[in-house]
CSV table of N, CA, C and O in Angstrom, one decimal:
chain,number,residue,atom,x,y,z
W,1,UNK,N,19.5,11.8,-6.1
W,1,UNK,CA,19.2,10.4,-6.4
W,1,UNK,C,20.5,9.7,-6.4
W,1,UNK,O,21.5,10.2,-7.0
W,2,UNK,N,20.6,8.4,-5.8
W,2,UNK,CA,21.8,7.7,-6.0
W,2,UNK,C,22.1,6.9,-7.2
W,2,UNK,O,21.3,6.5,-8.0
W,3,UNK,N,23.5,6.8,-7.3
W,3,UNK,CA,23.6,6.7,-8.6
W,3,UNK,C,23.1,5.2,-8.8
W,3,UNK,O,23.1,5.0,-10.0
W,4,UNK,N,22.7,4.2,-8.1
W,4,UNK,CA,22.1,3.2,-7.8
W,4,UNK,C,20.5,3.3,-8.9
W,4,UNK,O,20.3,2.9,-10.0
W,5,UNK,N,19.9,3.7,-8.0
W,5,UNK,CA,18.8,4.4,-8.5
W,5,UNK,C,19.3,4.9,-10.3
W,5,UNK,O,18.7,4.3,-11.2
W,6,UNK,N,20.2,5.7,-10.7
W,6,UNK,CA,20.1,6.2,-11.9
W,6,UNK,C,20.1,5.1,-13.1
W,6,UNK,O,19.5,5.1,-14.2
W,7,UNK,N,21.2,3.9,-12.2
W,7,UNK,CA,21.8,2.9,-13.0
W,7,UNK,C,20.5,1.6,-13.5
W,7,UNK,O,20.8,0.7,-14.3
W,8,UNK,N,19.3,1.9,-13.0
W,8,UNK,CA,18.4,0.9,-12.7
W,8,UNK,C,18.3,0.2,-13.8
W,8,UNK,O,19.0,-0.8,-14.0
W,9,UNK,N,17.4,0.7,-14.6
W,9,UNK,CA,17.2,0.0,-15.8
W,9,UNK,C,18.3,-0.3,-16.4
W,9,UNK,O,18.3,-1.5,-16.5
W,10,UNK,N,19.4,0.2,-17.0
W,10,UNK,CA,20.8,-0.3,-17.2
W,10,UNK,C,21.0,-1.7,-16.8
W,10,UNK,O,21.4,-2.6,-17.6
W,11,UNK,N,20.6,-1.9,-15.3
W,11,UNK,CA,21.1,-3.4,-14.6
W,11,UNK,C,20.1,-4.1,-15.2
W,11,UNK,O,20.3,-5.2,-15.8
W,12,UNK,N,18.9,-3.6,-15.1
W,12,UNK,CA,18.0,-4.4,-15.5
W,12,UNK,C,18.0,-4.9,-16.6
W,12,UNK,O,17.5,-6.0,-16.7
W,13,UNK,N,18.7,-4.2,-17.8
W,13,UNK,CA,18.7,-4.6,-19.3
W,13,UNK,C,19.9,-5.1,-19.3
W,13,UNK,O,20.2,-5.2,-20.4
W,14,UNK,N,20.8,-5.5,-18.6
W,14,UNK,CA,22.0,-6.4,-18.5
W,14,UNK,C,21.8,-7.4,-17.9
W,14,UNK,O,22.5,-8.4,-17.8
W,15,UNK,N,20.4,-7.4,-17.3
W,15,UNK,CA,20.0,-8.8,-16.3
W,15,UNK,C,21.1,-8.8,-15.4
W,15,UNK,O,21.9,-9.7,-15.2
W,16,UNK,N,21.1,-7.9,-14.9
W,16,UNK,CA,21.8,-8.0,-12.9
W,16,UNK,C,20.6,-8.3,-12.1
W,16,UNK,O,20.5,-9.3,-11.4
W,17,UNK,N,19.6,-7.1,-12.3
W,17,UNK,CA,18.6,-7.3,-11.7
W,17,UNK,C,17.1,-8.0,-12.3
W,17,UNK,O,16.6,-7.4,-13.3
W,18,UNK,N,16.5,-9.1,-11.8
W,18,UNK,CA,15.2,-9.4,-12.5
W,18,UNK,C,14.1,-9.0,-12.8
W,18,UNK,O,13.3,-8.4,-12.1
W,19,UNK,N,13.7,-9.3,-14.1
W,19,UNK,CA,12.5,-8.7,-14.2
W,19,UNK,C,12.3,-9.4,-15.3
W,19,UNK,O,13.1,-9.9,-16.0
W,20,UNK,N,10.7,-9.5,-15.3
W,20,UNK,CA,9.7,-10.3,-16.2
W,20,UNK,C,9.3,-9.4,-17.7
W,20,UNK,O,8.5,-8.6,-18.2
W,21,UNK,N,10.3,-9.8,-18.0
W,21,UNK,CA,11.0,-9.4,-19.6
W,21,UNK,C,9.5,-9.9,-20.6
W,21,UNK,O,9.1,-11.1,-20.8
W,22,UNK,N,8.6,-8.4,-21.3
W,22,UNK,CA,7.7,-8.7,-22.1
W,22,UNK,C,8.0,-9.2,-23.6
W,22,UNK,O,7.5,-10.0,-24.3
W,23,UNK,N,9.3,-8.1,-23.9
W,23,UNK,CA,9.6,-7.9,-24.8
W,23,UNK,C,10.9,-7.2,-25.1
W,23,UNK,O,11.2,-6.5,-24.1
W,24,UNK,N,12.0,-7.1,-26.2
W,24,UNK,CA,13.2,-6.8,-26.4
W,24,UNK,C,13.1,-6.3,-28.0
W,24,UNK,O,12.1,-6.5,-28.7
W,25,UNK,N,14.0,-5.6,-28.4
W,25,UNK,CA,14.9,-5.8,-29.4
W,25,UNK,C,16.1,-5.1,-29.7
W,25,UNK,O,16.7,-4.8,-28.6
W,26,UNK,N,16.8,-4.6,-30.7
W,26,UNK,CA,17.7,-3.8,-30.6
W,26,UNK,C,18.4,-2.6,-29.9
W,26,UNK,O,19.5,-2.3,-29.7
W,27,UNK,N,16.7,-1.9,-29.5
W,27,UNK,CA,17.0,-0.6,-29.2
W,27,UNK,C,16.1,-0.8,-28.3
W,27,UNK,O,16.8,-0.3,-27.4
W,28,UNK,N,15.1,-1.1,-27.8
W,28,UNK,CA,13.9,-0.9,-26.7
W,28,UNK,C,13.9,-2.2,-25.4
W,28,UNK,O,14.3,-3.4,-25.6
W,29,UNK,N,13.6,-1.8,-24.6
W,29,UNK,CA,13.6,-3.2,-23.3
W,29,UNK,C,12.2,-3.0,-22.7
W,29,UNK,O,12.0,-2.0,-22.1
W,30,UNK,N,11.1,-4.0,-22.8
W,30,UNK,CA,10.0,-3.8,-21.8
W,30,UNK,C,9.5,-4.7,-21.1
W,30,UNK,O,9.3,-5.9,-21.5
W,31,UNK,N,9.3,-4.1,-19.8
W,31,UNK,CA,9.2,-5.4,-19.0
W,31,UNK,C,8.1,-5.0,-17.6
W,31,UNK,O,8.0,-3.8,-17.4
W,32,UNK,N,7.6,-5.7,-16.9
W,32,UNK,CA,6.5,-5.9,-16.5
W,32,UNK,C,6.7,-4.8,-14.8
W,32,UNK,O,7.4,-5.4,-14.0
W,33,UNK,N,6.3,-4.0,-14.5
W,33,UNK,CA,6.2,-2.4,-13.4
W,33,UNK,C,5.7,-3.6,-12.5
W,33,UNK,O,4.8,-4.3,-12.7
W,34,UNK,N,7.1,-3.7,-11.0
W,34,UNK,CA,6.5,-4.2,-9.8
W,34,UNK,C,5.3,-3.5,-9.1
W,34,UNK,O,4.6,-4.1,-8.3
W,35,UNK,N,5.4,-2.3,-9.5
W,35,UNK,CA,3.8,-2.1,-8.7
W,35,UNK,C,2.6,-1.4,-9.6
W,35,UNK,O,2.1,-0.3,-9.3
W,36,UNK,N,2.2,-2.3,-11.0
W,36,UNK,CA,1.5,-2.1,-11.5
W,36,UNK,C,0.3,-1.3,-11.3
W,36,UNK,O,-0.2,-1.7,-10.2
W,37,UNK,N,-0.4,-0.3,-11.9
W,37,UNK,CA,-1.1,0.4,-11.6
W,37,UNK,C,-2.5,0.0,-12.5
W,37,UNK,O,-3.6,0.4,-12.2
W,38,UNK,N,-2.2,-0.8,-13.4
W,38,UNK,CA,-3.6,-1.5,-14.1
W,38,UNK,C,-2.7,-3.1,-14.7
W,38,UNK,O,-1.6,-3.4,-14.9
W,39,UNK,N,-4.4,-3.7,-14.8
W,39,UNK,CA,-3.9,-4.9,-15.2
W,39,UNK,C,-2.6,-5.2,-15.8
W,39,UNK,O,-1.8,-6.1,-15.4
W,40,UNK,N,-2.5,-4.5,-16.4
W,40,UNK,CA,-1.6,-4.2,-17.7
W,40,UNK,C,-0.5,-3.2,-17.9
W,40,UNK,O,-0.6,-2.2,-18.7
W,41,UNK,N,0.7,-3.3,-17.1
W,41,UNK,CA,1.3,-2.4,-16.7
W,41,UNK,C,3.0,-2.6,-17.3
W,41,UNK,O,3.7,-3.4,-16.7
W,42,UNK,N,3.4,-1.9,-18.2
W,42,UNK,CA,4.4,-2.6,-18.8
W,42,UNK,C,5.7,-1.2,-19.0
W,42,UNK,O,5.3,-0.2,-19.6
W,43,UNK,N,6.3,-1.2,-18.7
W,43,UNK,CA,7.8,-0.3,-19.0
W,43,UNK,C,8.3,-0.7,-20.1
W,43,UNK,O,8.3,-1.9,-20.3
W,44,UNK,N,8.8,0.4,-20.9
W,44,UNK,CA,9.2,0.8,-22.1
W,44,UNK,C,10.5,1.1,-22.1
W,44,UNK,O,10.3,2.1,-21.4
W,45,UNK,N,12.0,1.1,-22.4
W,45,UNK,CA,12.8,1.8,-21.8
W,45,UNK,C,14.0,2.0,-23.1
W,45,UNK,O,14.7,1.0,-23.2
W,46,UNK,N,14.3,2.9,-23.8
W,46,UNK,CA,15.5,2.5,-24.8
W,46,UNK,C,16.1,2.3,-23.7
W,46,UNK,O,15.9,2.5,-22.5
W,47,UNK,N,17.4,1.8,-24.6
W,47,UNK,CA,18.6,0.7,-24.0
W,47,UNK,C,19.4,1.9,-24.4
W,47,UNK,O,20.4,1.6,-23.7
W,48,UNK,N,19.8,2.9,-25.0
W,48,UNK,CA,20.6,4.5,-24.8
W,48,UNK,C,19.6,4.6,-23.6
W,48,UNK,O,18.4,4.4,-23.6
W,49,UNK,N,20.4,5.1,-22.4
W,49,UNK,CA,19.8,6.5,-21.6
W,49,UNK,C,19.8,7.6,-21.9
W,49,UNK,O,20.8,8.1,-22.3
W,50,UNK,N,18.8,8.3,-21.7
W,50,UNK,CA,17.9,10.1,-21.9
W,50,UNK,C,17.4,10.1,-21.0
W,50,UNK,O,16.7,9.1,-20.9
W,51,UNK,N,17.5,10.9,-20.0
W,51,UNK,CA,17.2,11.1,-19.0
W,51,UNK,C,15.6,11.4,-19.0
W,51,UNK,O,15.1,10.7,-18.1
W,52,UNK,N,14.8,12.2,-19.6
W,52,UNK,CA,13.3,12.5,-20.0
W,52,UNK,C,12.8,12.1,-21.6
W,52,UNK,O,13.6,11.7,-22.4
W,53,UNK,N,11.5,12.3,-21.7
W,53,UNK,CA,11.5,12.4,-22.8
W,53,UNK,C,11.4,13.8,-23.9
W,53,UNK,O,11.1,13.6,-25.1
W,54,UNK,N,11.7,15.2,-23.3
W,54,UNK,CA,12.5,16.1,-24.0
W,54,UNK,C,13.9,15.9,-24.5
W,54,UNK,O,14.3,15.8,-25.7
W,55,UNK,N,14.2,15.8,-23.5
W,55,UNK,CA,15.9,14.9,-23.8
W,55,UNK,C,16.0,13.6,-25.4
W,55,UNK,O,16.7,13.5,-26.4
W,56,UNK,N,15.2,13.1,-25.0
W,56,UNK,CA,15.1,12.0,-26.0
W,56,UNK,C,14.6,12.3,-27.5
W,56,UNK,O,15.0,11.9,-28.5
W,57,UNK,N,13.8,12.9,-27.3
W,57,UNK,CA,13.1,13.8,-28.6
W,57,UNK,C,14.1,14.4,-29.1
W,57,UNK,O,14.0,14.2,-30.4
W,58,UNK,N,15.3,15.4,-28.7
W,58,UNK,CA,15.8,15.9,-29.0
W,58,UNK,C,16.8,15.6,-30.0
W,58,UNK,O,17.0,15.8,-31.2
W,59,UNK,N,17.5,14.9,-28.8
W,59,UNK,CA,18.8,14.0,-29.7
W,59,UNK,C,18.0,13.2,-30.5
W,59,UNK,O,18.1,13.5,-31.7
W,60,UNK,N,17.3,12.2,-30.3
W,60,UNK,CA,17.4,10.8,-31.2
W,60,UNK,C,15.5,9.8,-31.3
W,60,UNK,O,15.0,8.7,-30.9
W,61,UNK,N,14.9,11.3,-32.3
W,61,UNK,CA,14.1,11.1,-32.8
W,61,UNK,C,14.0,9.7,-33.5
W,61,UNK,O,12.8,9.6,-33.9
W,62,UNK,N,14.3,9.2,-33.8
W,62,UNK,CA,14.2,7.7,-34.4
W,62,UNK,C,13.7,6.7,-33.2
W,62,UNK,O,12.8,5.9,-33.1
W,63,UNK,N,14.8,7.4,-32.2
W,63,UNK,CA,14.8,6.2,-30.8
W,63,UNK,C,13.7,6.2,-30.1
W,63,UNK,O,13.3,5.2,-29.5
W,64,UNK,N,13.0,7.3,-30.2
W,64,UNK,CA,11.7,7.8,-29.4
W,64,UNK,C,10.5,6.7,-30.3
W,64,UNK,O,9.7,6.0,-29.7
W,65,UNK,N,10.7,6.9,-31.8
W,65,UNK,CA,9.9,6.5,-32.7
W,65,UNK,C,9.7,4.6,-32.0
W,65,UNK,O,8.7,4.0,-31.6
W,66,UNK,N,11.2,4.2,-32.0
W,66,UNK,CA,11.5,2.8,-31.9
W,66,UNK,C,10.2,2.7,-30.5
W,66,UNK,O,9.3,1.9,-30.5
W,67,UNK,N,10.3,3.6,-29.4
W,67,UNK,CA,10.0,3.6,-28.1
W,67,UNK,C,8.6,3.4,-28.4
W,67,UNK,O,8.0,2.4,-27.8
W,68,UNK,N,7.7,4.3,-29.3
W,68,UNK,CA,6.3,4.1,-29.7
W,68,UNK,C,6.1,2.9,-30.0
W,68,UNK,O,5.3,2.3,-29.4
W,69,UNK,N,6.9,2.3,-31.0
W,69,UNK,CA,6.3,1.3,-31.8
W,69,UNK,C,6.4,-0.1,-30.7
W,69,UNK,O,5.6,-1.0,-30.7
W,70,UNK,N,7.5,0.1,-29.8
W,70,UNK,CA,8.0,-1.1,-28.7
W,70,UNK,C,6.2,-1.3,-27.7
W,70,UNK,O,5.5,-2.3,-27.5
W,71,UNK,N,6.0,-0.1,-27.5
W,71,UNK,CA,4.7,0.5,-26.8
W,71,UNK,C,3.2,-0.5,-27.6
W,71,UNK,O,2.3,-1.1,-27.0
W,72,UNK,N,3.2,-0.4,-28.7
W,72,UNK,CA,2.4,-0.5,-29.7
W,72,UNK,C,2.5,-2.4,-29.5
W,72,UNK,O,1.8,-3.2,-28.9
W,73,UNK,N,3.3,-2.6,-29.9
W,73,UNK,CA,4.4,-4.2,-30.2
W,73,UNK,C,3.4,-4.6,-28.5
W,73,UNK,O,2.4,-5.4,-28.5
W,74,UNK,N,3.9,-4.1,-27.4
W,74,UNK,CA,3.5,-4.4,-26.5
W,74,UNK,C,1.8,-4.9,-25.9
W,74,UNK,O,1.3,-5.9,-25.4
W,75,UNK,N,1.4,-3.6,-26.2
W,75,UNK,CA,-0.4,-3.8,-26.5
W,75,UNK,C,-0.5,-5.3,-27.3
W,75,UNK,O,-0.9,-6.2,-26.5
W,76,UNK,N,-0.3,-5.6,-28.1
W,76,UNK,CA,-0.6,-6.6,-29.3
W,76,UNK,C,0.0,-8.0,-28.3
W,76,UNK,O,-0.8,-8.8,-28.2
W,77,UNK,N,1.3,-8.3,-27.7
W,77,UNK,CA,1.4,-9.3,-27.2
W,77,UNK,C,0.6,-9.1,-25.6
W,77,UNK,O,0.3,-10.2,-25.2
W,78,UNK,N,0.3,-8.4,-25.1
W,78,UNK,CA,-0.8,-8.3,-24.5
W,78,UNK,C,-2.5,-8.2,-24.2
W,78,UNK,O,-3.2,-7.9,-23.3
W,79,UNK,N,-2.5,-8.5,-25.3
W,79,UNK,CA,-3.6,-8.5,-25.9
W,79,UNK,C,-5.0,-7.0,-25.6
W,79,UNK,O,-6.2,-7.1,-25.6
W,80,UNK,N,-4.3,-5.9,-25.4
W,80,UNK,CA,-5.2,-5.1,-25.1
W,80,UNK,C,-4.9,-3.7,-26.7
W,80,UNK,O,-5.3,-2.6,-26.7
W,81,UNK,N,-4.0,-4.4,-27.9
W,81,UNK,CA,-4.4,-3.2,-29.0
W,81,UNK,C,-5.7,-3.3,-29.5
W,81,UNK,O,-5.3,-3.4,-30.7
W,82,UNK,N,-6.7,-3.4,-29.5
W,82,UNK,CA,-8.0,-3.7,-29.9
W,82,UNK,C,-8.4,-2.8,-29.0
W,82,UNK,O,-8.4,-1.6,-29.2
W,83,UNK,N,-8.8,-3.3,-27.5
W,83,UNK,CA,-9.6,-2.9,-26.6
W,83,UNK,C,-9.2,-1.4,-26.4
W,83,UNK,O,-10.1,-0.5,-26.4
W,84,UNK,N,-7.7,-0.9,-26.2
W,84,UNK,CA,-7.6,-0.1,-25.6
W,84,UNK,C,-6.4,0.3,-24.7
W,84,UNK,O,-6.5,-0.2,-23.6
W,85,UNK,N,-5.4,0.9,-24.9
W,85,UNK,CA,-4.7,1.2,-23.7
W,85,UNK,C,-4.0,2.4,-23.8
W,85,UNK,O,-3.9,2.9,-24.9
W,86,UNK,N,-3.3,3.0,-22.7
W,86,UNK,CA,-2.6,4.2,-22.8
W,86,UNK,C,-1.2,4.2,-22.3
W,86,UNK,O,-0.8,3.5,-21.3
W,87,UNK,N,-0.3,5.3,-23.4
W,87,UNK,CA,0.8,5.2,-22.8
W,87,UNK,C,1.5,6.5,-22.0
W,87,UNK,O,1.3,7.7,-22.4
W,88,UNK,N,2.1,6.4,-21.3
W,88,UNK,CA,2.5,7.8,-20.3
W,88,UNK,C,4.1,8.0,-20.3
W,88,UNK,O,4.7,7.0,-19.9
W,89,UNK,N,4.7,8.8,-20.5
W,89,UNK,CA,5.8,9.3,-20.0
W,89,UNK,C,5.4,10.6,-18.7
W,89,UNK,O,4.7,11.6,-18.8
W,90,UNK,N,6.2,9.9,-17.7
W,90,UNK,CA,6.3,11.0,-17.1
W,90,UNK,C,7.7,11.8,-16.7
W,90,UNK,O,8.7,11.2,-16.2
W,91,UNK,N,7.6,13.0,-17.0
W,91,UNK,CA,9.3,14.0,-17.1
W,91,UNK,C,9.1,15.0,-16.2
W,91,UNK,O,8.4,16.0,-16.3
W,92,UNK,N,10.2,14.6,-15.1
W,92,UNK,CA,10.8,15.0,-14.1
W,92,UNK,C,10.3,15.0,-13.2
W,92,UNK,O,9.1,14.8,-13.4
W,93,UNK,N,10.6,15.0,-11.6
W,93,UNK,CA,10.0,15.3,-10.8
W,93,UNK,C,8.8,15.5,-10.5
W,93,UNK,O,8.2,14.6,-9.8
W,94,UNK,N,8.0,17.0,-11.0
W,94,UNK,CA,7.2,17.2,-10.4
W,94,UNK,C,5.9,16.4,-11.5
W,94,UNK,O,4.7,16.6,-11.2
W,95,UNK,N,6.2,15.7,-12.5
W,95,UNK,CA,5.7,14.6,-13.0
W,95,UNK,C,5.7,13.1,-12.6
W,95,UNK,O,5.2,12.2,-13.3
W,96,UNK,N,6.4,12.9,-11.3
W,96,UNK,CA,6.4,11.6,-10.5
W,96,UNK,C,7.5,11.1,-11.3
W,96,UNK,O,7.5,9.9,-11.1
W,97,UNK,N,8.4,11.5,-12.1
W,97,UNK,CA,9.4,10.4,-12.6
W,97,UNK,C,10.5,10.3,-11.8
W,97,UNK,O,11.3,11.3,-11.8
W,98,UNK,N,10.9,9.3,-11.0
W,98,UNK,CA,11.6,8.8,-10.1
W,98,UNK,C,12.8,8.0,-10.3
W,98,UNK,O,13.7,7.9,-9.5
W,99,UNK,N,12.6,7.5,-11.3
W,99,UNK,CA,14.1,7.0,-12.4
W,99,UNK,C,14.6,7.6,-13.9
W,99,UNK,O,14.0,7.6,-15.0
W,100,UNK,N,15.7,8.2,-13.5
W,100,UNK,CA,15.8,10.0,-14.6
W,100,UNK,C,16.1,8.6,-15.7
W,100,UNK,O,17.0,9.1,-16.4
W,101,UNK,N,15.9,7.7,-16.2
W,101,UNK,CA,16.0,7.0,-17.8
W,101,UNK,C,14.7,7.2,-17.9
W,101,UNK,O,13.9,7.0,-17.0
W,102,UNK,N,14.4,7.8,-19.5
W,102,UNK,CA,13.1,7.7,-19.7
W,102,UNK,C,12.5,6.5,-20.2
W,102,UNK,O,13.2,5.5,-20.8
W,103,UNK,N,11.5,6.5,-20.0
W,103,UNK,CA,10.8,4.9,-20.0
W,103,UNK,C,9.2,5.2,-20.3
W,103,UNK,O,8.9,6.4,-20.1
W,104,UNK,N,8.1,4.6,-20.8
W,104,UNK,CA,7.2,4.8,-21.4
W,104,UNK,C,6.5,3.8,-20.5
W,104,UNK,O,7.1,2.8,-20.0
W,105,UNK,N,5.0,4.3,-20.0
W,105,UNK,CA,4.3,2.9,-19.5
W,105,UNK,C,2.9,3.0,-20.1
W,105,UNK,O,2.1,3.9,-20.2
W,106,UNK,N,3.0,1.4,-20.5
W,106,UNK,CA,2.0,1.2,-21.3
W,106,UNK,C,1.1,0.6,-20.3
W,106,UNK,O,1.5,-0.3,-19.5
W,107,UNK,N,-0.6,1.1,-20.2
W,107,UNK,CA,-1.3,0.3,-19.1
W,107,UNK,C,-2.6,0.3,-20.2
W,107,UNK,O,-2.8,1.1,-21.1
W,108,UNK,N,-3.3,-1.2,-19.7
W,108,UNK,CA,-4.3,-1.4,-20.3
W,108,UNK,C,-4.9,-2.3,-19.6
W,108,UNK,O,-5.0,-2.3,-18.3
W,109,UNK,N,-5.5,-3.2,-20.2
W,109,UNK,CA,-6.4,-4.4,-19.7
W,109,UNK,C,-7.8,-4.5,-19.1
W,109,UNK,O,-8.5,-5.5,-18.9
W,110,UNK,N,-8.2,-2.9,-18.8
W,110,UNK,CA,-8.8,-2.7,-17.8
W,110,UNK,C,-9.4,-1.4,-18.2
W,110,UNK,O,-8.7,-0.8,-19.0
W,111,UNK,N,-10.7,-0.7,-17.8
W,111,UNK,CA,-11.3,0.8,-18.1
W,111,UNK,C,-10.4,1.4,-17.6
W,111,UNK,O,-10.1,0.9,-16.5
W,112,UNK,N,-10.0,2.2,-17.8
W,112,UNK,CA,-8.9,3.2,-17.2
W,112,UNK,C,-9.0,4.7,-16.8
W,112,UNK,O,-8.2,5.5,-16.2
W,113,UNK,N,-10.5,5.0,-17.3
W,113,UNK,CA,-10.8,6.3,-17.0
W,113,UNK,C,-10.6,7.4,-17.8
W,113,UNK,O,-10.0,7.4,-18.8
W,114,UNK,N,-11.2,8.5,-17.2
W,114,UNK,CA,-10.6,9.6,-18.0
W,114,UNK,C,-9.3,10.1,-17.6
W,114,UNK,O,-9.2,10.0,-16.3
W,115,UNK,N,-8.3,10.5,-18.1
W,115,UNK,CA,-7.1,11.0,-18.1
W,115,UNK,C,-7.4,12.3,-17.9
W,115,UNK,O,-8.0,12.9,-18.7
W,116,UNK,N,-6.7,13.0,-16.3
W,116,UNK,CA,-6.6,14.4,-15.8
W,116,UNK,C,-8.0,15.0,-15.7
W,116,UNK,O,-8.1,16.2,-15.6
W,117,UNK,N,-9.4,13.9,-15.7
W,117,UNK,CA,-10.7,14.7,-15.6
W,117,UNK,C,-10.6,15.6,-14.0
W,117,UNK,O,-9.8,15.3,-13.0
W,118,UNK,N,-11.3,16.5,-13.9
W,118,UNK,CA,-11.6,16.9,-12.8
W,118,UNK,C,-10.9,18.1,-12.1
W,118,UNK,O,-11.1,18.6,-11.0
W,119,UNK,N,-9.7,18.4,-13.2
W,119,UNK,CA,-8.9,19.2,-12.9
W,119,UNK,C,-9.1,20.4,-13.8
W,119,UNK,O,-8.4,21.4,-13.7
């Protein structure tokens, strides 16, 4: 991966690069997945880089905590904590994670199905 790629969200949370900023604060950045996968498609991302969320659990259990509640925070100005929504990390590769900062996506808005039925 180039280090381009690694740097992503970094630029992103420095505003090099744009993006439709849901939400902020100290420790968490979330902002709106160009290629949303449900209505409601939102990235999560501490502002420390951890490459996964093993990584992140490890060192800096508080951070992870902040990462939930940013998640949670999110739903509510989105208006889907009532109805419904789910959050996903995915870690490493062969889990589709394509930008090694871990990042949380919150999707909702919409029936979403069963998670991993069929397998």
């Amino acid at each position: 991966m180039s280090d381009d790629a690694e740097m992503l969200f970094e630029r992103i949370i420095a505003g090099e690069i744009p993006a439709d900023v849901v939400y902020q604060d100290e420790t968490t950045f979330a902002f709106r997945d160009i290629r949303p996968q449900a209505r409601v498609h939102v990235l999560v991302v501490p502002k420390k880089r951890y490459r996964n969320l093993g990584e992140l659990a490890a060192a800096d259990p508080q951070l992870l905590a902040d990462v939930a509640l940013t998640a949670r925070r999110v739903a509510e100005l989105e208006g889907v904590l009532e109805s419904g929504y789910r959050v996903v990390f995915n870690t490493d590769a062969d889990a589709g994670q394509t930008v090694f900062h871990v990042h949380a996506h919150v999707l909702g808005g919409e029936a979403l199905g069963l998670f991993g039925a069929g397998s």
